[in-house]
PDB file of C-alpha atoms in Angstrom:
ATOM      1  CA  UNK A 602       0.000   0.000   0.000  1.00 50.00           C
ATOM      2  CA  UNK A 603       1.599   3.231  -1.099  1.00 56.00           C
ATOM      3  CA  UNK A 604       0.539   6.105   1.130  1.00 65.00           C
ATOM      4  CA  UNK A 605       2.658   9.224   1.407  1.00 69.00           C
ATOM      5  CA  UNK A 606       4.305   9.216   4.843  1.00 74.00           C
ATOM      6  CA  UNK A 607       2.570  12.490   5.707  1.00 75.00           C
ATOM      7  CA  UNK A 608      -0.747  10.649   5.330  1.00 82.00           C
ATOM      8  CA  UNK A 609       0.139   7.755   7.624  1.00 91.00           C
ATOM      9  CA  UNK A 610      -2.468   7.243  10.338  1.00 91.00           C
ATOM     10  CA  UNK A 611      -1.787   8.939  13.647  1.00 88.00           C
ATOM     11  CA  UNK A 612      -0.750   6.496  16.355  1.00 91.00           C
ATOM     12  CA  UNK A 613      -2.125   8.586  19.206  1.00 90.00           C
ATOM     13  CA  UNK A 614       1.123  10.175  20.403  1.00 94.00           C
ATOM     14  CA  UNK A 615       2.882  13.212  18.910  1.00 95.00           C
ATOM     15  CA  UNK A 616       5.551  12.262  16.382  1.00 94.00           C
ATOM     16  CA  UNK A 617       4.357   8.655  16.040  1.00 96.00           C
ATOM     17  CA  UNK A 618       2.372   7.256  13.117  1.00 94.00           C
ATOM     18  CA  UNK A 619       1.210   3.856  11.922  1.00 94.00           C
ATOM     19  CA  UNK A 620       3.221   2.413   9.044  1.00 94.00           C
ATOM     20  CA  UNK A 621       0.482   1.279   6.647  1.00 91.00           C
ATOM     21  CA  UNK A 622       2.602  -1.590   5.320  1.00 91.00           C
ATOM     22  CA  UNK A 623       3.442  -3.233   8.655  1.00 93.00           C
ATOM     23  CA  UNK A 624       0.648  -1.689  10.776  1.00 94.00           C
ATOM     24  CA  UNK A 625       3.293  -0.974  13.430  1.00 95.00           C
ATOM     25  CA  UNK A 626       3.613   2.367  15.176  1.00 95.00           C
ATOM     26  CA  UNK A 627       6.874   4.111  14.281  1.00 95.00           C
ATOM     27  CA  UNK A 628       8.508   7.384  15.269  1.00 95.00           C
ATOM     28  CA  UNK A 629       8.248   9.736  12.298  1.00 94.00           C
ATOM     29  CA  UNK A 630       9.227  12.985  14.050  1.00 93.00           C
ATOM     30  CA  UNK A 631      11.813  12.358  16.743  1.00 94.00           C
ATOM     31  CA  UNK A 632      11.931  15.980  17.903  1.00 95.00           C
ATOM     32  CA  UNK A 633       8.178  16.268  18.349  1.00 94.00           C
ATOM     33  CA  UNK A 634       8.020  12.869  20.002  1.00 95.00           C
ATOM     34  CA  UNK A 635      10.806  13.670  22.459  1.00 95.00           C
ATOM     35  CA  UNK A 636       9.252  17.037  23.377  1.00 96.00           C
ATOM     36  CA  UNK A 637       5.886  15.393  24.076  1.00 96.00           C
ATOM     37  CA  UNK A 638       7.574  12.669  26.086  1.00 94.00           C
ATOM     38  CA  UNK A 639       9.403  15.210  28.240  1.00 94.00           C
ATOM     39  CA  UNK A 640       6.171  17.111  28.841  1.00 96.00           C
ATOM     40  CA  UNK A 641       4.311  13.919  29.755  1.00 94.00           C
ATOM     41  CA  UNK A 642       6.632  12.093  32.118  1.00 87.00           C
ATOM     42  CA  UNK A 643       4.232   9.130  31.992  1.00 93.00           C
ATOM     43  CA  UNK A 644       5.572   5.565  32.088  1.00 94.00           C
ATOM     44  CA  UNK A 645       2.795   4.548  29.696  1.00 94.00           C
ATOM     45  CA  UNK A 646       3.825   7.211  27.183  1.00 96.00           C
ATOM     46  CA  UNK A 647       7.468   6.163  27.507  1.00 96.00           C
ATOM     47  CA  UNK A 648       6.411   2.572  26.767  1.00 96.00           C
ATOM     48  CA  UNK A 649       4.493   3.716  23.675  1.00 96.00           C
ATOM     49  CA  UNK A 650       7.562   5.552  22.402  1.00 96.00           C
ATOM     50  CA  UNK A 651       9.894   2.632  23.109  1.00 96.00           C
ATOM     51  CA  UNK A 652       7.579   0.311  21.175  1.00 96.00           C
ATOM     52  CA  UNK A 653       7.534   2.765  18.272  1.00 96.00           C
ATOM     53  CA  UNK A 654      11.323   2.805  18.360  1.00 96.00           C
ATOM     54  CA  UNK A 655      11.387  -0.997  18.263  1.00 95.00           C
ATOM     55  CA  UNK A 656      12.693  -1.386  21.818  1.00 97.00           C
ATOM     56  CA  UNK A 657      10.301  -4.130  22.921  1.00 96.00           C
ATOM     57  CA  UNK A 658      12.219  -5.206  26.047  1.00 97.00           C
ATOM     58  CA  UNK A 659      12.495  -1.642  27.340  1.00 97.00           C
ATOM     59  CA  UNK A 660       8.773  -1.088  26.698  1.00 97.00           C
ATOM     60  CA  UNK A 661       7.963  -4.301  28.570  1.00 97.00           C
ATOM     61  CA  UNK A 662       9.965  -3.112  31.595  1.00 97.00           C
ATOM     62  CA  UNK A 663       8.158   0.219  31.612  1.00 97.00           C
ATOM     63  CA  UNK A 664       4.761  -1.470  31.371  1.00 96.00           C
ATOM     64  CA  UNK A 665       5.569  -3.785  34.275  1.00 95.00           C
ATOM     65  CA  UNK A 666       6.570  -0.773  36.360  1.00 96.00           C
ATOM     66  CA  UNK A 667       3.449   1.163  35.354  1.00 95.00           C
ATOM     67  CA  UNK A 668       1.180  -1.846  36.022  1.00 93.00           C
ATOM     68  CA  UNK A 669       2.574  -1.959  39.546  1.00 94.00           C
ATOM     69  CA  UNK A 670       0.968   1.462  40.112  1.00 93.00           C
ATOM     70  CA  UNK A 671      -2.121   0.851  37.951  1.00 94.00           C
ATOM     71  CA  UNK A 672      -2.752  -2.915  37.809  1.00 93.00           C
ATOM     72  CA  UNK A 673      -6.167  -2.587  36.139  1.00 93.00           C
ATOM     73  CA  UNK A 674      -5.214   0.017  33.520  1.00 95.00           C
ATOM     74  CA  UNK A 675      -6.904  -0.811  30.228  1.00 96.00           C
ATOM     75  CA  UNK A 676      -4.292   1.105  28.219  1.00 94.00           C
ATOM     76  CA  UNK A 677      -1.463  -0.850  29.805  1.00 96.00           C
ATOM     77  CA  UNK A 678      -3.263  -4.129  29.120  1.00 96.00           C
ATOM     78  CA  UNK A 679      -3.514  -3.341  25.410  1.00 95.00           C
ATOM     79  CA  UNK A 680       0.080  -2.092  25.285  1.00 95.00           C
ATOM     80  CA  UNK A 681       1.099  -5.494  26.602  1.00 96.00           C
ATOM     81  CA  UNK A 682      -0.556  -6.980  23.513  1.00 96.00           C
ATOM     82  CA  UNK A 683       1.876  -5.026  21.337  1.00 94.00           C
ATOM     83  CA  UNK A 684       4.799  -6.148  23.501  1.00 96.00           C
ATOM     84  CA  UNK A 685       3.739  -9.762  23.010  1.00 97.00           C
ATOM     85  CA  UNK A 686       3.097  -9.302  19.276  1.00 95.00           C
ATOM     86  CA  UNK A 687       6.313  -7.432  18.570  1.00 95.00           C
ATOM     87  CA  UNK A 688       8.196  -9.911  20.746  1.00 94.00           C
ATOM     88  CA  UNK A 689       6.996 -12.721  18.445  1.00 94.00           C
ATOM     89  CA  UNK A 690       4.713 -14.205  21.083  1.00 95.00           C
ATOM     90  CA  UNK A 691       1.683 -14.052  18.831  1.00 93.00           C
ATOM     91  CA  UNK A 692      -0.107 -17.082  20.275  1.00 95.00           C
ATOM     92  CA  UNK A 693       0.052 -15.563  23.756  1.00 97.00           C
ATOM     93  CA  UNK A 694      -0.958 -12.154  22.370  1.00 97.00           C
ATOM     94  CA  UNK A 695      -3.982 -13.703  20.666  1.00 96.00           C
ATOM     95  CA  UNK A 696      -5.004 -15.560  23.820  1.00 97.00           C
ATOM     96  CA  UNK A 697      -4.658 -12.412  25.930  1.00 97.00           C
ATOM     97  CA  UNK A 698      -6.522 -10.258  23.375  1.00 97.00           C
ATOM     98  CA  UNK A 699      -9.438 -12.684  23.450  1.00 97.00           C
ATOM     99  CA  UNK A 700      -9.485 -12.506  27.262  1.00 97.00           C
ATOM    100  CA  UNK A 701      -9.546  -8.718  27.201  1.00 97.00           C
ATOM    101  CA  UNK A 702     -12.198  -8.742  24.472  1.00 97.00           C
ATOM    102  CA  UNK A 703     -14.442 -10.891  26.672  1.00 97.00           C
ATOM    103  CA  UNK A 704     -14.017  -8.307  29.465  1.00 96.00           C
ATOM    104  CA  UNK A 705     -14.912  -5.296  27.283  1.00 97.00           C
ATOM    105  CA  UNK A 706     -17.480  -6.779  24.880  1.00 96.00           C
ATOM    106  CA  UNK A 707     -20.289  -4.295  24.336  1.00 96.00           C
ATOM    107  CA  UNK A 708     -18.370  -1.357  25.828  1.00 96.00           C
ATOM    108  CA  UNK A 709     -16.685   1.574  24.064  1.00 95.00           C
ATOM    109  CA  UNK A 710     -13.345  -0.207  24.567  1.00 97.00           C
ATOM    110  CA  UNK A 711     -14.308  -3.111  22.321  1.00 98.00           C
ATOM    111  CA  UNK A 712     -13.209  -1.263  19.172  1.00 98.00           C
ATOM    112  CA  UNK A 713      -9.692  -0.797  20.552  1.00 97.00           C
ATOM    113  CA  UNK A 714      -9.359  -4.483  21.388  1.00 98.00           C
ATOM    114  CA  UNK A 715     -10.737  -5.485  17.976  1.00 98.00           C
ATOM    115  CA  UNK A 716      -8.083  -3.261  16.363  1.00 97.00           C
ATOM    116  CA  UNK A 717      -5.328  -4.938  18.395  1.00 97.00           C
ATOM    117  CA  UNK A 718      -6.795  -8.353  17.622  1.00 97.00           C
ATOM    118  CA  UNK A 719      -6.600  -7.473  13.936  1.00 98.00           C
ATOM    119  CA  UNK A 720      -2.967  -6.400  14.275  1.00 97.00           C
ATOM    120  CA  UNK A 721      -2.105  -9.682  15.979  1.00 97.00           C
ATOM    121  CA  UNK A 722      -3.851 -11.717  13.284  1.00 97.00           C
ATOM    122  CA  UNK A 723      -2.186  -9.616  10.581  1.00 97.00           C
ATOM    123  CA  UNK A 724       1.235 -10.303  12.098  1.00 95.00           C
ATOM    124  CA  UNK A 725       0.414 -14.022  12.216  1.00 95.00           C
ATOM    125  CA  UNK A 726      -0.448 -13.962   8.507  1.00 96.00           C
ATOM    126  CA  UNK A 727      -4.094 -14.742   9.278  1.00 97.00           C
ATOM    127  CA  UNK A 728      -5.432 -12.098   6.914  1.00 97.00           C
ATOM    128  CA  UNK A 729      -9.087 -13.213   6.836  1.00 97.00           C
ATOM    129  CA  UNK A 730      -9.250 -13.073  10.651  1.00 98.00           C
ATOM    130  CA  UNK A 731      -7.415  -9.733  10.617  1.00 98.00           C
ATOM    131  CA  UNK A 732      -9.903  -8.413   8.066  1.00 98.00           C
ATOM    132  CA  UNK A 733     -12.817  -9.481  10.281  1.00 98.00           C
ATOM    133  CA  UNK A 734     -11.334  -7.822  13.375  1.00 98.00           C
ATOM    134  CA  UNK A 735     -10.464  -4.582  11.558  1.00 98.00           C
ATOM    135  CA  UNK A 736     -13.945  -4.491   9.981  1.00 98.00           C
ATOM    136  CA  UNK A 737     -15.523  -4.875  13.425  1.00 98.00           C
ATOM    137  CA  UNK A 738     -13.259  -2.176  14.887  1.00 98.00           C
ATOM    138  CA  UNK A 739     -14.177   0.153  12.025  1.00 98.00           C
ATOM    139  CA  UNK A 740     -17.895  -0.583  12.386  1.00 98.00           C
ATOM    140  CA  UNK A 741     -17.779   0.099  16.131  1.00 98.00           C
ATOM    141  CA  UNK A 742     -15.750   3.274  15.703  1.00 97.00           C
ATOM    142  CA  UNK A 743     -18.072   4.657  13.039  1.00 97.00           C
ATOM    143  CA  UNK A 744     -21.154   3.778  15.107  1.00 97.00           C
ATOM    144  CA  UNK A 745     -19.645   5.548  18.120  1.00 96.00           C
ATOM    145  CA  UNK A 746     -18.655   8.595  16.034  1.00 95.00           C
ATOM    146  CA  UNK A 747     -15.062   8.047  17.187  1.00 95.00           C
ATOM    147  CA  UNK A 748     -12.268  10.454  16.412  1.00 94.00           C
ATOM    148  CA  UNK A 749     -11.541  10.620  12.688  1.00 93.00           C
ATOM    149  CA  UNK A 750      -7.944   9.470  13.246  1.00 92.00           C
ATOM    150  CA  UNK A 751      -9.175   6.214  14.816  1.00 94.00           C
ATOM    151  CA  UNK A 752     -11.596   5.614  11.959  1.00 95.00           C
ATOM    152  CA  UNK A 753      -8.798   6.313   9.464  1.00 94.00           C
ATOM    153  CA  UNK A 754      -6.449   3.895  11.254  1.00 95.00           C
ATOM    154  CA  UNK A 755      -9.056   1.122  11.091  1.00 96.00           C
ATOM    155  CA  UNK A 756      -9.812   1.917   7.445  1.00 96.00           C
ATOM    156  CA  UNK A 757      -6.144   1.710   6.457  1.00 95.00           C
ATOM    157  CA  UNK A 758      -5.645  -1.516   8.442  1.00 96.00           C
ATOM    158  CA  UNK A 759      -8.746  -3.090   6.880  1.00 97.00           C
ATOM    159  CA  UNK A 760      -7.528  -2.149   3.406  1.00 95.00           C
ATOM    160  CA  UNK A 761      -4.110  -3.574   4.161  1.00 95.00           C
ATOM    161  CA  UNK A 762      -5.549  -6.880   5.415  1.00 97.00           C
ATOM    162  CA  UNK A 763      -7.692  -7.138   2.277  1.00 96.00           C
ATOM    163  CA  UNK A 764      -4.679  -6.337   0.133  1.00 95.00           C
ATOM    164  CA  UNK A 765      -2.733  -9.200   1.736  1.00 94.00           C
ATOM    165  CA  UNK A 766      -5.698 -11.551   1.589  1.00 93.00           C
ATOM    166  CA  UNK A 767      -6.740 -10.945  -2.006  1.00 92.00           C
ATOM    167  CA  UNK A 768      -3.556  -9.518  -3.518  1.00 86.00           C
ATOM    168  CA  UNK A 769      -2.579  -6.019  -4.420  1.00 69.00           C
ATOM    169  CA  UNK A 770      -4.883  -4.031  -6.680  1.00 52.00           C
ATOM    170  CA  UNK A 771      -2.002  -1.968  -8.057  1.00 47.00           C
TER     171      UNK A 771
END
């Protein structure tokens, strides 16, 4: 999928975007990212940035530390899914995503978990399952009138899963 880098979906933190080919968050503006990180001081934000930099072990350490202070944090639970996925523990990530999905089914958080479930399935090469999860995330986000950046992220991910499943249209 060829999307100009300036049009990459926002990953929810300044200076980080979603690479539409891999569906991984990556740092695209180091200066902006670092300034936001300094202003934040949050362990969760530091973990997000470390994941976007590809430092999975460092992100995992930060999440463990943050979970000590906030053991029930939803955001930290879903960040752990990325740690598992990017650490090539996709079976465990899938199992954990399904557990979290059961906890949030029918709530506004379901769309987020469906998006992560799609990313896990995409990484596993299970493109039909990824397509289903991304379609559900998109449907839920549209129905909830979610932020346009979230809808765009799900749209790009759904298109990418379909591209892998059915072949490129280019």
